[in-house]
JSON list of C-alpha atoms and ligand atoms in Angstrom, two decimals:
[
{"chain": "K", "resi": 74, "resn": "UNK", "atom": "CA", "xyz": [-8.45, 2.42, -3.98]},
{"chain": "K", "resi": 75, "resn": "UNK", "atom": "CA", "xyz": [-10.69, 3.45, -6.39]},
{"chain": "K", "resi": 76, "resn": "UNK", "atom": "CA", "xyz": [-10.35, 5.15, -10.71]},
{"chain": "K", "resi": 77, "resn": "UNK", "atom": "CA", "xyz": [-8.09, 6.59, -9.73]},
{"chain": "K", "resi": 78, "resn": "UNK", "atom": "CA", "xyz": [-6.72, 7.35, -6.20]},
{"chain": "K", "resi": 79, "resn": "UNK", "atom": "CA", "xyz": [-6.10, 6.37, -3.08]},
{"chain": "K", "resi": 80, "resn": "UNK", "atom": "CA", "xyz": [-9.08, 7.28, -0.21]},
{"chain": "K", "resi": 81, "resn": "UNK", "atom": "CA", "xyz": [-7.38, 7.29, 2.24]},
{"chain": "K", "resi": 82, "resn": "UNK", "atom": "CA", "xyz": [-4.12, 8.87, 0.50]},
{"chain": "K", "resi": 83, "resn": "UNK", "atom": "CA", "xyz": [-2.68, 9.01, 4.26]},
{"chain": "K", "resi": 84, "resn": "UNK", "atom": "CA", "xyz": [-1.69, 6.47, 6.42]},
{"chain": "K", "resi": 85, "resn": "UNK", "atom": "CA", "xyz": [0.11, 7.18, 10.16]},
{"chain": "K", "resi": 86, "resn": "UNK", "atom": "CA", "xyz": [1.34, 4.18, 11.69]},
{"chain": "K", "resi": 87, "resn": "UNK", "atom": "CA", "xyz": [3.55, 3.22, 14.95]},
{"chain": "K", "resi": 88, "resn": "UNK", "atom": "CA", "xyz": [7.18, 2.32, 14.51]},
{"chain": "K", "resi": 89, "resn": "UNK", "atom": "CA", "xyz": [7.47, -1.60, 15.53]},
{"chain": "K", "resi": 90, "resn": "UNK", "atom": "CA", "xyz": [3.60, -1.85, 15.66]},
{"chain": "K", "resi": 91, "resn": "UNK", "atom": "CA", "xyz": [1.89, -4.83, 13.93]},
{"chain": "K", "resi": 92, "resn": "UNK", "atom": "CA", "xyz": [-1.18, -3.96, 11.27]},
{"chain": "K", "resi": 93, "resn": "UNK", "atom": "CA", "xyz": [-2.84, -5.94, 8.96]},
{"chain": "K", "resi": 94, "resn": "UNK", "atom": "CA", "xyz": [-2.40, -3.62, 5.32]},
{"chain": "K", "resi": 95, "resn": "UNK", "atom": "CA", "xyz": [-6.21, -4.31, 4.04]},
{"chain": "K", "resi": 96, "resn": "UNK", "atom": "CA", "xyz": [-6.09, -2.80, 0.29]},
{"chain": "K", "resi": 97, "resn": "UNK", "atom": "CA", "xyz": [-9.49, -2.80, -1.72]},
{"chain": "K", "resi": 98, "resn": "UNK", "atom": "CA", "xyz": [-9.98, -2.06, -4.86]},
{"chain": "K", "resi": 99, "resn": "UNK", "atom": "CA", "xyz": [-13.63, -0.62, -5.64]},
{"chain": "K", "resi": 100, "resn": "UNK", "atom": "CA", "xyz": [-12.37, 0.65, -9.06]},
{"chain": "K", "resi": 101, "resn": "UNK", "atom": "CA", "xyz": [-12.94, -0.38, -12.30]},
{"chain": "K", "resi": 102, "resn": "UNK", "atom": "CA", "xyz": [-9.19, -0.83, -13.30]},
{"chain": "K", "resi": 103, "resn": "UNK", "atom": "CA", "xyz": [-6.25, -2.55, -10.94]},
{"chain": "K", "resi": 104, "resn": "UNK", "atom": "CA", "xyz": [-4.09, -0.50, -8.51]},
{"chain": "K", "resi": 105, "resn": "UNK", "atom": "CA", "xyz": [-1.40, -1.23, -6.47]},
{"chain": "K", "resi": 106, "resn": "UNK", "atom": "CA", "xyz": [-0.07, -0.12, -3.77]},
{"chain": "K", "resi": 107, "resn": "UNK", "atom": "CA", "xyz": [3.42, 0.92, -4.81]},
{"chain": "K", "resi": 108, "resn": "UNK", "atom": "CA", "xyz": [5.83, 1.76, -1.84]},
{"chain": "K", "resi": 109, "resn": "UNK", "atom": "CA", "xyz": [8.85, -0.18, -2.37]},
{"chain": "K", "resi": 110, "resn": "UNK", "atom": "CA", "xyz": [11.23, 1.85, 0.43]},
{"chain": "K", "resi": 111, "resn": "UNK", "atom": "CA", "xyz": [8.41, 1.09, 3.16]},
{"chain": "K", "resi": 112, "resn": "UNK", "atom": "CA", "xyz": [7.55, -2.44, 2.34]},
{"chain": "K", "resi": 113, "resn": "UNK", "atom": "CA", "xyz": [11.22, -3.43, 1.89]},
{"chain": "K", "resi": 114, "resn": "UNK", "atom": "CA", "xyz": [11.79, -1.53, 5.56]},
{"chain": "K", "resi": 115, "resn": "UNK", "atom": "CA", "xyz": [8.51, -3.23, 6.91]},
{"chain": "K", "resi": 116, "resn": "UNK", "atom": "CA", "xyz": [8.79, -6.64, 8.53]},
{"chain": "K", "resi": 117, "resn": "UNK", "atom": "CA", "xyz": [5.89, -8.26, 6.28]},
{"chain": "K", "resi": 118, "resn": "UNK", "atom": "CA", "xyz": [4.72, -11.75, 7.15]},
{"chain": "K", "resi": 119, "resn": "UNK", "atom": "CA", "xyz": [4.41, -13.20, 3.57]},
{"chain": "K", "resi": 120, "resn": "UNK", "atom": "CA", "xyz": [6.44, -11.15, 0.95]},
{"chain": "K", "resi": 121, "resn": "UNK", "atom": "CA", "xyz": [4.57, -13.53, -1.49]},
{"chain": "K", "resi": 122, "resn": "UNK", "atom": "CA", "xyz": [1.95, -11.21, -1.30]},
{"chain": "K", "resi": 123, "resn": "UNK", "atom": "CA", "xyz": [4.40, -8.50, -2.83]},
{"chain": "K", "resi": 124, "resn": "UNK", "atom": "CA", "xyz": [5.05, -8.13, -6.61]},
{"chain": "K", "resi": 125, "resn": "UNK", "atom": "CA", "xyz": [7.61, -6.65, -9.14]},
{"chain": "K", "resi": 126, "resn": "UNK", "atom": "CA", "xyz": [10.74, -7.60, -6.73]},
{"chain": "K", "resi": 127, "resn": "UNK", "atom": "CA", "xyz": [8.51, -6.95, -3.39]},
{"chain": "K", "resi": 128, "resn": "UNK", "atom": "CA", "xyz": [7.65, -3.29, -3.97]},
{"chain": "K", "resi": 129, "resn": "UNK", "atom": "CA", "xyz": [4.48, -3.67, -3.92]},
{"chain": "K", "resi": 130, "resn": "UNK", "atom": "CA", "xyz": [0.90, -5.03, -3.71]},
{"chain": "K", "resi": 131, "resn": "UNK", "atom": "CA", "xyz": [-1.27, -5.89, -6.62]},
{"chain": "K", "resi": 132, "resn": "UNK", "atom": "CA", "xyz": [-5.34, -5.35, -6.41]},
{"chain": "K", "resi": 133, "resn": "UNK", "atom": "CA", "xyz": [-7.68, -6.25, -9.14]},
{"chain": "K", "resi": 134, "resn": "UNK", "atom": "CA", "xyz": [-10.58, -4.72, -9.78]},
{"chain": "K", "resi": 135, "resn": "UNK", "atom": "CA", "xyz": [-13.56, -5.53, -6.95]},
{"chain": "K", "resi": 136, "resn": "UNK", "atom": "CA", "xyz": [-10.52, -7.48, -4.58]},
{"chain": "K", "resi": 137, "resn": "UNK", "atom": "CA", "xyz": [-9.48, -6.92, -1.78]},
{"chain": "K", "resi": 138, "resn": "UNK", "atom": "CA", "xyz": [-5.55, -7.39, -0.49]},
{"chain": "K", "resi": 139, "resn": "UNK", "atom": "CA", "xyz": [-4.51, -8.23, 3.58]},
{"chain": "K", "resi": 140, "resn": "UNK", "atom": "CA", "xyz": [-1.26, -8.08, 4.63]},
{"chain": "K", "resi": 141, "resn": "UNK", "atom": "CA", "xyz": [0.56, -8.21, 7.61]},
{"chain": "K", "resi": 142, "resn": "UNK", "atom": "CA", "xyz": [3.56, -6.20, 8.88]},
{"chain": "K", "resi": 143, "resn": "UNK", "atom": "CA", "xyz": [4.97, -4.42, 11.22]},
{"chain": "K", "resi": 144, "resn": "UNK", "atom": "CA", "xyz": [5.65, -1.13, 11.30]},
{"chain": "K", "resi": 145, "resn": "UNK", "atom": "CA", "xyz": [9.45, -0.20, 9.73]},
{"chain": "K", "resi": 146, "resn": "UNK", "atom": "CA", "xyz": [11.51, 2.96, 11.71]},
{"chain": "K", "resi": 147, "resn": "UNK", "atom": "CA", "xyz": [10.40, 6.54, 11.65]},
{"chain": "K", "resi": 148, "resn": "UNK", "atom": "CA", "xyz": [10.00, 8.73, 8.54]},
{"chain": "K", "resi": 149, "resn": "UNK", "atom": "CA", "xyz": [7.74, 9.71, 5.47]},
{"chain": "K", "resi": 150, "resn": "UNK", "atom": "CA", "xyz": [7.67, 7.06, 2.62]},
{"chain": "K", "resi": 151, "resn": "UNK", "atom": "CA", "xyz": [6.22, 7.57, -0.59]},
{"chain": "K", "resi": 152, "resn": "UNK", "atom": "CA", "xyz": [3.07, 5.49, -1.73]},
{"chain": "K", "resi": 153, "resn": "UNK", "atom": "CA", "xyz": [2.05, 5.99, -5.84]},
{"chain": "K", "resi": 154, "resn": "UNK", "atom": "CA", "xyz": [0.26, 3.54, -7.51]},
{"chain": "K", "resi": 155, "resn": "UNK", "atom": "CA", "xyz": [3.05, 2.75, -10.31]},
{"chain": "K", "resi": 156, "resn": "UNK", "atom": "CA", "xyz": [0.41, 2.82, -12.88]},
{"chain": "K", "resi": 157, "resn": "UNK", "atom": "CA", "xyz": [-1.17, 6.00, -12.22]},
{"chain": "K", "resi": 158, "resn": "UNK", "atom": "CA", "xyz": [0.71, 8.04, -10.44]},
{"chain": "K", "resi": 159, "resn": "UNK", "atom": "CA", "xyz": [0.55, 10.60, -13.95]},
{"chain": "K", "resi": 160, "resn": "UNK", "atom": "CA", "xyz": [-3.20, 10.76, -12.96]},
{"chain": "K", "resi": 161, "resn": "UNK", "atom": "CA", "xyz": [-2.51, 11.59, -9.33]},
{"chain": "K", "resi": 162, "resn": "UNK", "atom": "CA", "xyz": [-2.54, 8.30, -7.61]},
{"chain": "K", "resi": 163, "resn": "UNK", "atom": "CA", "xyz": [-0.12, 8.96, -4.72]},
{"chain": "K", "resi": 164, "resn": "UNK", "atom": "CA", "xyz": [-0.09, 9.21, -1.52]},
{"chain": "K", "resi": 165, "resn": "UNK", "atom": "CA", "xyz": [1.83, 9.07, 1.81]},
{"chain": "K", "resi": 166, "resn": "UNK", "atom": "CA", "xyz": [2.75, 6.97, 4.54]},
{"chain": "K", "resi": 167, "resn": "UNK", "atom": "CA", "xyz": [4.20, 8.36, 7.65]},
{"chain": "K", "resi": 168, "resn": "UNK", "atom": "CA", "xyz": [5.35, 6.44, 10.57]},
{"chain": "K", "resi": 169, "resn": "UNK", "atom": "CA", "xyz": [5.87, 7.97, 14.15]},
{"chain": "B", "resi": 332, "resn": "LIG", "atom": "CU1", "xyz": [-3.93, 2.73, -10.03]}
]
């Protein structure tokens, strides 16, 4: 993540396939990674680590985020960050 976008702003995964989610912010202002329809369909190790009712992930400035999961079913779910998606700060997460 960086002021403000995501880089990558495309992520292709495996259905039922573990990943470890690393998120870091190099920008100046906090992000998150806003996809509440995939991370409520993910299996995630430590919804702790999700905010705002688990819909997504919260990265302040210069931190990084890790977070484990596995893969939810087939489709395309959206991925904004919730406080600048009006700048462009979306993206797309596809699973296969
Ligand atoms: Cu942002």
């Amino acid at each position: 993540m960086v002021d403000n976008r995501f880089d990558p702003s495309t992520l292709t995964l495996r259905a039922g396939r573990p990943y470890v989610l690393q998120l870091e912010n190099r920008g100046k202002e906090m992000h998150e990674f806003t996809a509440p329809d995939f991370l409520k369909a993910a299996t995630v190790r430590d919804r702790r680590k999700l905010a705002n009712g688990g819909t997504d992930i919260v990265v302040q400035p210069g931190k990084t985020a890790r977070v484990l999961l596995i893969a939810p079913a087939q489709g395309h779910y959206a991925l904004t960050c919730a406080d600048h998606d009006w700048d462009g700060m979306v993206g797309t997460i596809t699973v296969d």
